[in-house]
GROMACS .gro file of C-alpha atoms in nm:
model
  327
    1UNK     CA    1   8.991   2.110  23.952
    2UNK     CA    2   8.738   2.213  23.684
    3UNK     CA    3   8.766   2.569  23.558
    4UNK     CA    4   8.467   2.800  23.601
    5UNK     CA    5   8.514   3.006  23.287
    6UNK     CA    6   8.185   3.136  23.148
    7UNK     CA    7   8.191   3.225  22.779
    8UNK     CA    8   7.929   3.475  22.664
    9UNK     CA    9   8.103   3.602  22.351
   10UNK     CA   10   8.181   3.335  22.093
   11UNK     CA   11   8.464   3.437  21.863
   12UNK     CA   12   8.403   3.410  21.487
   13UNK     CA   13   8.641   3.201  21.278
   14UNK     CA   14   8.817   3.350  20.975
   15UNK     CA   15   8.953   3.124  20.701
   16UNK     CA   16   9.128   3.255  20.388
   17UNK     CA   17   9.136   3.010  20.098
   18UNK     CA   18   9.187   2.984  19.723
   19UNK     CA   19   9.204   2.646  19.552
   20UNK     CA   20   9.294   2.364  19.793
   21UNK     CA   21   8.948   2.209  19.782
   22UNK     CA   22   9.000   1.889  19.981
   23UNK     CA   23   9.205   2.063  20.248
   24UNK     CA   24   8.945   2.336  20.282
   25UNK     CA   25   8.655   2.092  20.295
   26UNK     CA   26   8.824   1.885  20.566
   27UNK     CA   27   8.893   2.205  20.759
   28UNK     CA   28   8.534   2.328  20.747
   29UNK     CA   29   8.380   1.986  20.810
   30UNK     CA   30   8.587   1.918  21.123
   31UNK     CA   31   8.522   2.272  21.247
   32UNK     CA   32   8.148   2.206  21.205
   33UNK     CA   33   8.182   1.901  21.432
   34UNK     CA   34   8.338   2.101  21.717
   35UNK     CA   35   8.154   2.167  22.040
   36UNK     CA   36   8.004   2.520  22.023
   37UNK     CA   37   8.009   2.525  21.642
   38UNK     CA   38   7.637   2.613  21.650
   39UNK     CA   39   7.723   2.939  21.833
   40UNK     CA   40   8.002   3.030  21.592
   41UNK     CA   41   7.997   3.252  21.286
   42UNK     CA   42   8.247   3.161  21.014
   43UNK     CA   43   8.398   3.407  20.766
   44UNK     CA   44   8.558   3.257  20.456
   45UNK     CA   45   8.770   3.474  20.228
   46UNK     CA   46   8.772   3.313  19.884
   47UNK     CA   47   9.049   3.465  19.675
   48UNK     CA   48   9.032   3.481  19.297
   49UNK     CA   49   9.260   3.255  19.087
   50UNK     CA   50   9.595   3.402  18.996
   51UNK     CA   51   9.656   3.152  18.716
   52UNK     CA   52   9.493   2.860  18.534
   53UNK     CA   53   9.624   2.600  18.780
   54UNK     CA   54   9.405   2.753  19.055
   55UNK     CA   55   9.077   2.739  18.862
   56UNK     CA   56   8.967   2.380  18.918
   57UNK     CA   57   9.012   2.392  19.295
   58UNK     CA   58   8.863   2.741  19.311
   59UNK     CA   59   8.550   2.631  19.125
   60UNK     CA   60   8.508   2.330  19.354
   61UNK     CA   61   8.534   2.547  19.667
   62UNK     CA   62   8.294   2.804  19.525
   63UNK     CA   63   8.039   2.534  19.443
   64UNK     CA   64   8.086   2.368  19.782
   65UNK     CA   65   8.024   2.695  19.967
   66UNK     CA   66   7.718   2.773  19.757
   67UNK     CA   67   7.561   2.443  19.865
   68UNK     CA   68   7.694   2.428  20.222
   69UNK     CA   69   7.410   2.387  20.471
   70UNK     CA   70   7.459   2.593  20.786
   71UNK     CA   71   7.159   2.441  20.966
   72UNK     CA   72   7.264   2.269  21.290
   73UNK     CA   73   7.629   2.338  21.209
   74UNK     CA   74   7.733   2.704  21.237
   75UNK     CA   75   7.542   3.005  21.357
   76UNK     CA   76   7.613   3.168  21.022
   77UNK     CA   77   7.853   3.132  20.729
   78UNK     CA   78   7.980   3.446  20.554
   79UNK     CA   79   8.170   3.424  20.226
   80UNK     CA   80   8.382   3.716  20.101
   81UNK     CA   81   8.451   3.657  19.733
   82UNK     CA   82   8.717   3.864  19.559
   83UNK     CA   83   8.692   3.959  19.193
   84UNK     CA   84   9.069   3.984  19.149
   85UNK     CA   85   9.355   3.796  19.310
   86UNK     CA   86   9.450   3.952  19.643
   87UNK     CA   87   9.721   3.721  19.766
   88UNK     CA   88   9.731   3.567  20.112
   89UNK     CA   89   9.800   3.884  20.313
   90UNK     CA   90   9.535   4.104  20.150
   91UNK     CA   91   9.276   3.828  20.154
   92UNK     CA   92   9.328   3.780  20.527
   93UNK     CA   93   9.325   4.155  20.594
   94UNK     CA   94   8.991   4.189  20.414
   95UNK     CA   95   8.831   3.932  20.645
   96UNK     CA   96   8.990   4.079  20.958
   97UNK     CA   97   8.866   4.426  20.863
   98UNK     CA   98   8.512   4.290  20.858
   99UNK     CA   99   8.525   4.096  21.186
  100UNK     CA  100   8.720   4.365  21.373
  101UNK     CA  101   8.433   4.609  21.308
  102UNK     CA  102   8.193   4.368  21.481
  103UNK     CA  103   8.394   4.173  21.736
  104UNK     CA  104   8.665   4.230  21.997
  105UNK     CA  105   8.814   3.885  21.933
  106UNK     CA  106   8.829   3.623  21.660
  107UNK     CA  107   8.986   3.292  21.561
  108UNK     CA  108   9.215   3.252  21.262
  109UNK     CA  109   9.265   2.926  21.077
  110UNK     CA  110   9.457   2.836  20.767
  111UNK     CA  111   9.253   2.626  20.523
  112UNK     CA  112   9.455   2.308  20.577
  113UNK     CA  113   9.382   2.242  20.946
  114UNK     CA  114   9.188   1.955  21.102
  115UNK     CA  115   9.039   2.023  21.445
  116UNK     CA  116   8.979   1.836  21.767
  117UNK     CA  117   8.619   1.834  21.891
  118UNK     CA  118   8.723   2.069  22.175
  119UNK     CA  119   8.910   2.323  21.960
  120UNK     CA  120   8.645   2.597  21.985
  121UNK     CA  121   8.602   2.536  22.358
  122UNK     CA  122   8.977   2.570  22.421
  123UNK     CA  123   9.010   2.887  22.214
  124UNK     CA  124   8.694   3.058  22.342
  125UNK     CA  125   8.762   2.976  22.706
  126UNK     CA  126   9.120   3.094  22.662
  127UNK     CA  127   9.010   3.421  22.504
  128UNK     CA  128   8.783   3.481  22.802
  129UNK     CA  129   9.033   3.371  23.067
  130UNK     CA  130   9.324   3.584  22.940
  131UNK     CA  131   9.140   3.880  22.786
  132UNK     CA  132   9.271   4.120  23.051
  133UNK     CA  133   9.625   3.980  23.060
  134UNK     CA  134   9.848   4.198  22.838
  135UNK     CA  135  10.132   3.943  22.863
  136UNK     CA  136   9.934   3.698  22.646
  137UNK     CA  137   9.925   3.766  22.273
  138UNK     CA  138   9.706   3.474  22.162
  139UNK     CA  139   9.550   3.136  22.233
  140UNK     CA  140   9.712   2.881  21.999
  141UNK     CA  141   9.532   2.554  21.926
  142UNK     CA  142   9.828   2.384  21.762
  143UNK     CA  143  10.099   2.237  21.984
  144UNK     CA  144  10.439   2.150  21.840
  145UNK     CA  145  10.597   1.805  21.879
  146UNK     CA  146  10.866   1.932  22.114
  147UNK     CA  147  10.927   1.742  22.436
  148UNK     CA  148  10.777   1.963  22.704
  149UNK     CA  149  10.745   1.889  23.075
  150UNK     CA  150  10.408   1.887  23.252
  151UNK     CA  151  10.274   1.805  23.597
  152UNK     CA  152   9.902   1.763  23.551
  153UNK     CA  153   9.848   2.099  23.380
  154UNK     CA  154   9.633   2.098  23.065
  155UNK     CA  155   9.794   2.406  22.907
  156UNK     CA  156  10.121   2.596  22.912
  157UNK     CA  157  10.273   2.931  22.821
  158UNK     CA  158  10.576   2.993  22.599
  159UNK     CA  159  10.719   3.280  22.395
  160UNK     CA  160  10.954   3.113  22.145
  161UNK     CA  161  10.728   2.979  21.869
  162UNK     CA  162  10.407   3.144  21.752
  163UNK     CA  163  10.190   2.912  21.542
  164UNK     CA  164   9.927   3.037  21.297
  165UNK     CA  165   9.774   2.690  21.269
  166UNK     CA  166   9.452   2.783  21.447
  167UNK     CA  167   9.469   3.064  21.704
  168UNK     CA  168   9.242   3.311  21.881
  169UNK     CA  169   9.334   3.675  21.925
  170UNK     CA  170   9.181   3.992  22.064
  171UNK     CA  171   9.126   4.306  21.861
  172UNK     CA  172   9.353   4.519  22.081
  173UNK     CA  173   9.646   4.280  22.044
  174UNK     CA  174   9.587   4.249  21.670
  175UNK     CA  175   9.576   4.628  21.635
  176UNK     CA  176   9.902   4.656  21.830
  177UNK     CA  177  10.104   4.452  21.584
  178UNK     CA  178   9.926   4.476  21.249
  179UNK     CA  179  10.102   4.797  21.143
  180UNK     CA  180  10.452   4.728  21.274
  181UNK     CA  181  10.707   4.794  21.003
  182UNK     CA  182  11.077   4.761  20.932
  183UNK     CA  183  11.155   5.066  21.146
  184UNK     CA  184  11.021   4.884  21.452
  185UNK     CA  185  11.261   4.593  21.401
  186UNK     CA  186  11.552   4.819  21.304
  187UNK     CA  187  11.527   4.997  21.638
  188UNK     CA  188  11.556   4.663  21.813
  189UNK     CA  189  11.840   4.551  21.586
  190UNK     CA  190  12.055   4.825  21.743
  191UNK     CA  191  11.946   4.749  22.100
  192UNK     CA  192  12.169   4.525  22.313
  193UNK     CA  193  11.871   4.449  22.537
  194UNK     CA  194  11.666   4.328  22.242
  195UNK     CA  195  11.956   4.124  22.107
  196UNK     CA  196  11.986   3.951  22.445
  197UNK     CA  197  11.614   3.872  22.450
  198UNK     CA  198  11.625   3.715  22.108
  199UNK     CA  199  11.948   3.530  22.187
  200UNK     CA  200  11.769   3.359  22.476
  201UNK     CA  201  11.502   3.244  22.230
  202UNK     CA  202  11.749   3.082  21.994
  203UNK     CA  203  11.967   3.166  21.696
  204UNK     CA  204  11.667   3.146  21.459
  205UNK     CA  205  11.476   3.414  21.649
  206UNK     CA  206  11.770   3.654  21.661
  207UNK     CA  207  11.818   3.593  21.289
  208UNK     CA  208  11.446   3.657  21.242
  209UNK     CA  209  11.478   3.998  21.402
  210UNK     CA  210  11.752   4.096  21.157
  211UNK     CA  211  11.557   3.957  20.864
  212UNK     CA  212  11.257   4.174  20.956
  213UNK     CA  213  11.486   4.474  20.999
  214UNK     CA  214  11.636   4.417  20.654
  215UNK     CA  215  11.530   4.582  20.332
  216UNK     CA  216  11.385   4.267  20.180
  217UNK     CA  217  11.117   4.201  20.442
  218UNK     CA  218  10.778   4.225  20.270
  219UNK     CA  219  10.585   4.331  20.579
  220UNK     CA  220  10.393   4.004  20.619
  221UNK     CA  221  10.303   3.898  20.974
  222UNK     CA  222  10.404   3.533  20.946
  223UNK     CA  223  10.459   3.287  21.233
  224UNK     CA  224  10.827   3.378  21.239
  225UNK     CA  225  10.761   3.752  21.249
  226UNK     CA  226  10.507   3.717  21.530
  227UNK     CA  227  10.749   3.490  21.719
  228UNK     CA  228  11.003   3.774  21.714
  229UNK     CA  229  10.743   4.038  21.800
  230UNK     CA  230  10.600   3.857  22.103
  231UNK     CA  231  10.947   3.794  22.245
  232UNK     CA  232  11.045   4.158  22.204
  233UNK     CA  233  10.722   4.264  22.377
  234UNK     CA  234  10.758   4.004  22.657
  235UNK     CA  235  10.439   3.824  22.561
  236UNK     CA  236  10.341   3.455  22.565
  237UNK     CA  237  10.110   3.231  22.370
  238UNK     CA  238   9.881   2.983  22.545
  239UNK     CA  239   9.896   2.627  22.410
  240UNK     CA  240   9.722   2.303  22.507
  241UNK     CA  241   9.937   2.017  22.632
  242UNK     CA  242   9.763   1.794  22.374
  243UNK     CA  243   9.728   1.966  22.039
  244UNK     CA  244   9.376   2.063  21.928
  245UNK     CA  245   9.490   2.101  21.566
  246UNK     CA  246   9.654   1.881  21.305
  247UNK     CA  247   9.798   2.063  21.004
  248UNK     CA  248   9.791   1.886  20.668
  249UNK     CA  249   9.959   2.157  20.462
  250UNK     CA  250  10.311   2.019  20.474
  251UNK     CA  251  10.229   1.814  20.164
  252UNK     CA  252  10.370   2.080  19.934
  253UNK     CA  253  10.033   2.228  19.838
  254UNK     CA  254  10.069   2.554  20.030
  255UNK     CA  255  10.277   2.870  20.019
  256UNK     CA  256  10.520   2.730  20.277
  257UNK     CA  257  10.667   2.379  20.313
  258UNK     CA  258  10.696   2.335  19.937
  259UNK     CA  259  10.991   2.095  19.960
  260UNK     CA  260  10.952   1.884  20.272
  261UNK     CA  261  11.127   1.582  20.415
  262UNK     CA  262  10.910   1.269  20.401
  263UNK     CA  263  10.954   1.201  20.772
  264UNK     CA  264  10.853   1.559  20.853
  265UNK     CA  265  10.542   1.514  20.638
  266UNK     CA  266  10.448   1.184  20.803
  267UNK     CA  267  10.501   1.331  21.149
  268UNK     CA  268  10.242   1.601  21.080
  269UNK     CA  269   9.997   1.380  20.891
  270UNK     CA  270   9.981   1.135  21.181
  271UNK     CA  271   9.990   1.381  21.469
  272UNK     CA  272   9.770   1.273  21.758
  273UNK     CA  273   9.521   1.544  21.853
  274UNK     CA  274   9.280   1.569  22.144
  275UNK     CA  275   8.965   1.359  22.110
  276UNK     CA  276   8.767   1.518  22.395
  277UNK     CA  277   8.450   1.722  22.344
  278UNK     CA  278   8.544   1.986  22.599
  279UNK     CA  279   8.849   2.147  22.758
  280UNK     CA  280   8.927   2.256  23.112
  281UNK     CA  281   9.212   2.492  23.202
  282UNK     CA  282   9.409   2.313  23.472
  283UNK     CA  283   9.721   2.468  23.627
  284UNK     CA  284   9.881   2.809  23.585
  285UNK     CA  285  10.048   2.754  23.249
  286UNK     CA  286  10.383   2.850  23.402
  287UNK     CA  287  10.477   2.497  23.507
  288UNK     CA  288  10.832   2.424  23.385
  289UNK     CA  289  10.834   2.754  23.196
  290UNK     CA  290  11.215   2.779  23.173
  291UNK     CA  291  11.259   2.412  23.087
  292UNK     CA  292  10.992   2.423  22.818
  293UNK     CA  293  11.138   2.740  22.672
  294UNK     CA  294  11.465   2.554  22.635
  295UNK     CA  295  11.285   2.266  22.463
  296UNK     CA  296  11.121   2.504  22.215
  297UNK     CA  297  11.451   2.679  22.151
  298UNK     CA  298  11.656   2.364  22.093
  299UNK     CA  299  11.395   2.156  21.909
  300UNK     CA  300  11.235   2.425  21.692
  301UNK     CA  301  11.156   2.335  21.330
  302UNK     CA  302  11.333   2.651  21.220
  303UNK     CA  303  11.652   2.624  21.425
  304UNK     CA  304  11.972   2.730  21.252
  305UNK     CA  305  12.345   2.720  21.323
  306UNK     CA  306  12.543   3.005  21.473
  307UNK     CA  307  12.723   3.037  21.138
  308UNK     CA  308  12.392   3.101  20.960
  309UNK     CA  309  12.304   3.357  21.225
  310UNK     CA  310  12.640   3.532  21.185
  311UNK     CA  311  12.594   3.550  20.808
  312UNK     CA  312  12.249   3.710  20.843
  313UNK     CA  313  12.377   3.965  21.095
  314UNK     CA  314  12.677   4.057  20.880
  315UNK     CA  315  12.451   4.094  20.576
  316UNK     CA  316  12.220   4.327  20.768
  317UNK     CA  317  12.493   4.555  20.905
  318UNK     CA  318  12.676   4.569  20.572
  319UNK     CA  319  12.352   4.669  20.404
  320UNK     CA  320  12.301   4.939  20.666
  321UNK     CA  321  12.653   5.074  20.622
  322UNK     CA  322  12.643   5.074  20.244
  323UNK     CA  323  12.288   5.205  20.213
  324UNK     CA  324  12.280   5.433  20.513
  325UNK     CA  325  12.073   5.366  20.823
  326UNK     CA  326  11.792   5.577  20.684
  327UNK     CA  327  11.790   5.390  20.355
   0.00000   0.00000   0.00000
């Protein structure tokens, strides 16, 4: 059965970058080849070099953007250039502040993604289909390698792993979580109900809640933080059965995955992604929900042992006792 989703608002794409020239170029070039690229505005946030090692890649990206031809590719390309180094979080916030003043939805991508031809179709249709469903936090184009069960459905829902490797989100859901702070997670750290929720999502998610509640959390809204948040709020992400995104950043060039196992690297570099030009939402997304939640919990990249979890919990409560719960 073909879906009858009509998209009238095409979400812009925001991409923060700094100096990974080849990654960024591959990202933008494959995005330009997506169906509906000609209806899409792209906002690039080019951060300023923090040190000398960033300069060569930065200069290449700057030159590439200055000569990038939008004709027959994107509706428009916007470049936000910073005069001082902002860091990842502030660079992203600057772009989101701009698009949130103009749009009620947008698509985020890291600068090291490669896209399927149907990536923009999947995200835009998903943003339209679930815009009035408060139990959905985002439409995620990347699909993990975990062994999920399907029965003819083209997408599924899960609330264990949020992935920032290419996702669409609505302004209201972004506004709901962007200002959450340590106090939010501390409240949940003392709630048996919240502990039970996170326990059902795996040791790593319960540990993540305590890490966010701790004094050393820097306030960033990373994949792990959003994975905890969506579980606490009883929200799901929508993912395609066949990934629409391949991430190439596990080569050690990014902020995360600095030291990676060779097999892990090869797995991501060679990930099969969808080759279709369009996407149709088939099924409810709830097929095998419990079974697939178990697969995400037990196969997660970030899974830890119960001993690691216990250590993190003890560290949190000792810190609370010694520093005072209002510290």
